[in-house]
């Protein structure tokens, strides 16, 4: 009896096994992990390049910020390259990476039809992470809009130059 009491006191007594508490393990889909571990097209282009469109979007609720850039062939209107930089969770990085892969080689009209639901479905994002795919869709649209604004400005400057050259010749 004394021996048992001493073991209890020193913490050496055998105790009944208590099962560990049940833990719910949530993990990302393998595609999210792949794009997070091996992101495609990370980087940036010169934002002043007239063939580059830049989309910068953010989600204040979670702090994710996404910059997606496209490089467009002026003659064909086809996106020849794309890159991104994202500050955020694994789902945001994966969404950016997927978006850059999907826009490469496509026409501008085609990429603006990419929906966040398609990105979310491809990555199997849970409902709580849908905002990440929404950011990717918004970044694509913002990059296309930025490129179109630059293109219109370039075309407007070309017309003004031609007009002023014509006035100078007539005077």
CSV table of C-alpha atoms in Angstrom, one decimal:
chain,number,residue,atom,x,y,z
A,1,UNK,CA,0.0,0.0,0.0
A,2,UNK,CA,2.8,2.3,0.8
A,3,UNK,CA,4.5,1.5,-2.4
A,4,UNK,CA,1.3,2.4,-4.4
A,5,UNK,CA,1.0,5.7,-2.5
A,6,UNK,CA,4.6,6.6,-3.2
A,7,UNK,CA,4.3,5.9,-6.9
A,8,UNK,CA,1.2,8.1,-7.1
A,9,UNK,CA,2.9,10.9,-5.2
A,10,UNK,CA,5.9,10.7,-7.6
A,11,UNK,CA,3.7,10.4,-10.7
A,12,UNK,CA,4.9,6.9,-11.5
A,13,UNK,CA,1.6,5.2,-11.0
A,14,UNK,CA,-0.2,3.8,-14.0
A,15,UNK,CA,-3.1,5.9,-15.0
A,16,UNK,CA,-6.1,4.9,-17.1
A,17,UNK,CA,-5.6,5.7,-20.7
A,18,UNK,CA,-7.5,8.9,-21.6
A,19,UNK,CA,-8.2,9.2,-25.3
A,20,UNK,CA,-7.0,12.4,-27.0
A,21,UNK,CA,-9.7,14.9,-27.8
A,22,UNK,CA,-11.2,14.6,-31.2
A,23,UNK,CA,-9.5,17.0,-33.6
A,24,UNK,CA,-11.1,18.0,-36.9
A,25,UNK,CA,-8.3,18.2,-39.5
A,26,UNK,CA,-9.0,20.4,-42.5
A,27,UNK,CA,-6.6,20.3,-45.3
A,28,UNK,CA,-6.3,22.0,-48.7
A,29,UNK,CA,-7.0,20.1,-51.9
A,30,UNK,CA,-3.9,18.8,-53.6
A,31,UNK,CA,-4.2,21.4,-56.4
A,32,UNK,CA,-4.1,24.2,-53.9
A,33,UNK,CA,-1.0,22.7,-52.2
A,34,UNK,CA,0.6,22.2,-55.6
A,35,UNK,CA,0.1,25.8,-56.7
A,36,UNK,CA,1.1,27.0,-53.2
A,37,UNK,CA,4.3,24.9,-53.1
A,38,UNK,CA,5.1,25.5,-56.8
A,39,UNK,CA,3.5,28.7,-57.9
A,40,UNK,CA,3.5,29.4,-61.6
A,41,UNK,CA,4.4,32.8,-63.1
A,42,UNK,CA,5.5,34.7,-60.0
A,43,UNK,CA,7.0,38.0,-60.8
A,44,UNK,CA,6.2,41.3,-62.3
A,45,UNK,CA,6.4,43.3,-65.6
A,46,UNK,CA,7.2,47.0,-66.1
A,47,UNK,CA,3.9,48.7,-65.3
A,48,UNK,CA,4.8,51.5,-67.7
A,49,UNK,CA,5.1,49.2,-70.7
A,50,UNK,CA,2.1,50.0,-73.0
A,51,UNK,CA,1.7,46.2,-73.7
A,52,UNK,CA,1.2,45.4,-70.0
A,53,UNK,CA,-2.0,45.6,-68.1
A,54,UNK,CA,-1.9,45.6,-64.3
A,55,UNK,CA,-4.7,44.6,-61.9
A,56,UNK,CA,-4.2,45.3,-58.2
A,57,UNK,CA,-7.0,44.2,-56.0
A,58,UNK,CA,-7.4,43.5,-52.3
A,59,UNK,CA,-9.8,42.1,-49.7
A,60,UNK,CA,-9.8,44.3,-46.6
A,61,UNK,CA,-11.7,41.6,-44.6
A,62,UNK,CA,-8.8,39.1,-44.7
A,63,UNK,CA,-5.8,41.2,-45.8
A,64,UNK,CA,-5.2,39.4,-49.1
A,65,UNK,CA,-3.7,41.6,-51.9
A,66,UNK,CA,-3.2,40.4,-55.4
A,67,UNK,CA,-1.3,42.0,-58.3
A,68,UNK,CA,-1.9,40.2,-61.7
A,69,UNK,CA,-0.2,41.5,-64.8
A,70,UNK,CA,-0.8,40.5,-68.5
A,71,UNK,CA,1.4,41.2,-71.5
A,72,UNK,CA,-0.6,41.5,-74.7
A,73,UNK,CA,0.4,41.3,-78.3
A,74,UNK,CA,-0.9,44.6,-79.7
A,75,UNK,CA,-1.5,43.2,-83.2
A,76,UNK,CA,-3.4,40.0,-82.3
A,77,UNK,CA,-4.9,41.0,-78.9
A,78,UNK,CA,-3.7,37.7,-77.5
A,79,UNK,CA,-2.2,37.5,-74.0
A,80,UNK,CA,1.3,36.3,-74.5
A,81,UNK,CA,2.5,36.2,-70.9
A,82,UNK,CA,1.1,36.7,-67.4
A,83,UNK,CA,2.5,37.0,-63.9
A,84,UNK,CA,1.4,37.7,-60.3
A,85,UNK,CA,2.5,38.7,-56.8
A,86,UNK,CA,0.1,37.9,-54.0
A,87,UNK,CA,0.2,38.6,-50.3
A,88,UNK,CA,-2.2,36.3,-48.6
A,89,UNK,CA,-3.2,32.8,-47.7
A,90,UNK,CA,-2.5,29.6,-49.7
A,91,UNK,CA,-5.9,29.8,-51.4
A,92,UNK,CA,-5.2,33.3,-52.7
A,93,UNK,CA,-1.7,32.3,-54.0
A,94,UNK,CA,-3.1,29.2,-55.7
A,95,UNK,CA,-6.0,31.3,-57.2
A,96,UNK,CA,-3.5,33.8,-58.6
A,97,UNK,CA,-1.3,31.0,-60.0
A,98,UNK,CA,-4.2,29.3,-61.7
A,99,UNK,CA,-5.5,32.6,-63.1
A,100,UNK,CA,-2.1,33.3,-64.8
A,101,UNK,CA,-2.0,29.9,-66.3
A,102,UNK,CA,-5.6,30.2,-67.7
A,103,UNK,CA,-5.1,33.6,-69.3
A,104,UNK,CA,-1.9,32.8,-71.2
A,105,UNK,CA,-2.5,32.4,-74.9
A,106,UNK,CA,-6.1,33.5,-74.9
A,107,UNK,CA,-7.8,36.6,-76.4
A,108,UNK,CA,-8.7,39.5,-74.2
A,109,UNK,CA,-12.4,38.9,-74.8
A,110,UNK,CA,-12.1,35.3,-73.7
A,111,UNK,CA,-10.3,36.0,-70.4
A,112,UNK,CA,-12.9,38.4,-69.0
A,113,UNK,CA,-15.4,35.5,-69.1
A,114,UNK,CA,-13.4,33.5,-66.6
A,115,UNK,CA,-15.5,33.3,-63.4
A,116,UNK,CA,-14.4,32.9,-59.8
A,117,UNK,CA,-16.7,29.8,-59.5
A,118,UNK,CA,-14.6,28.1,-62.2
A,119,UNK,CA,-11.3,28.8,-60.3
A,120,UNK,CA,-12.9,27.8,-57.0
A,121,UNK,CA,-14.2,24.5,-58.5
A,122,UNK,CA,-10.9,23.7,-60.1
A,123,UNK,CA,-9.1,24.2,-56.7
A,124,UNK,CA,-11.9,22.7,-54.6
A,125,UNK,CA,-12.0,25.8,-52.4
A,126,UNK,CA,-14.3,25.6,-49.4
A,127,UNK,CA,-17.0,28.4,-49.0
A,128,UNK,CA,-14.9,30.3,-46.5
A,129,UNK,CA,-12.2,30.7,-49.2
A,130,UNK,CA,-14.3,31.8,-52.1
A,131,UNK,CA,-13.2,35.4,-51.7
A,132,UNK,CA,-9.7,34.3,-53.0
A,133,UNK,CA,-11.1,33.1,-56.3
A,134,UNK,CA,-13.2,36.4,-56.5
A,135,UNK,CA,-10.0,38.3,-56.1
A,136,UNK,CA,-8.4,36.4,-59.0
A,137,UNK,CA,-11.4,37.2,-61.2
A,138,UNK,CA,-11.3,40.8,-60.2
A,139,UNK,CA,-7.6,41.0,-60.9
A,140,UNK,CA,-8.0,39.6,-64.4
A,141,UNK,CA,-10.7,42.1,-65.2
A,142,UNK,CA,-8.7,45.0,-63.7
A,143,UNK,CA,-5.6,44.0,-65.7
A,144,UNK,CA,-7.6,43.9,-69.0
A,145,UNK,CA,-9.2,47.3,-68.2
A,146,UNK,CA,-5.7,48.8,-67.4
A,147,UNK,CA,-4.4,47.5,-70.7
A,148,UNK,CA,-7.4,48.9,-72.6
A,149,UNK,CA,-7.0,52.3,-71.0
A,150,UNK,CA,-3.3,52.4,-72.0
A,151,UNK,CA,-4.2,51.3,-75.5
A,152,UNK,CA,-6.9,54.1,-75.8
A,153,UNK,CA,-4.5,56.7,-74.5
A,154,UNK,CA,-1.8,55.5,-76.9
A,155,UNK,CA,-4.3,55.7,-79.8
A,156,UNK,CA,-5.5,59.2,-78.6
A,157,UNK,CA,-1.9,60.4,-78.5
A,158,UNK,CA,-1.3,59.0,-82.0
A,159,UNK,CA,-4.3,60.9,-83.4
A,160,UNK,CA,-3.2,64.2,-81.7
A,161,UNK,CA,0.3,63.8,-83.0
A,162,UNK,CA,-1.1,63.3,-86.5
A,163,UNK,CA,-3.4,66.3,-86.2
A,164,UNK,CA,-0.7,68.6,-85.0
A,165,UNK,CA,1.7,67.3,-87.7
A,166,UNK,CA,-1.0,68.1,-90.3
A,167,UNK,CA,-1.6,71.6,-88.9
A,168,UNK,CA,2.1,72.3,-89.1
A,169,UNK,CA,2.3,71.2,-92.7
A,170,UNK,CA,-0.7,73.4,-93.7
A,171,UNK,CA,0.5,76.5,-92.0
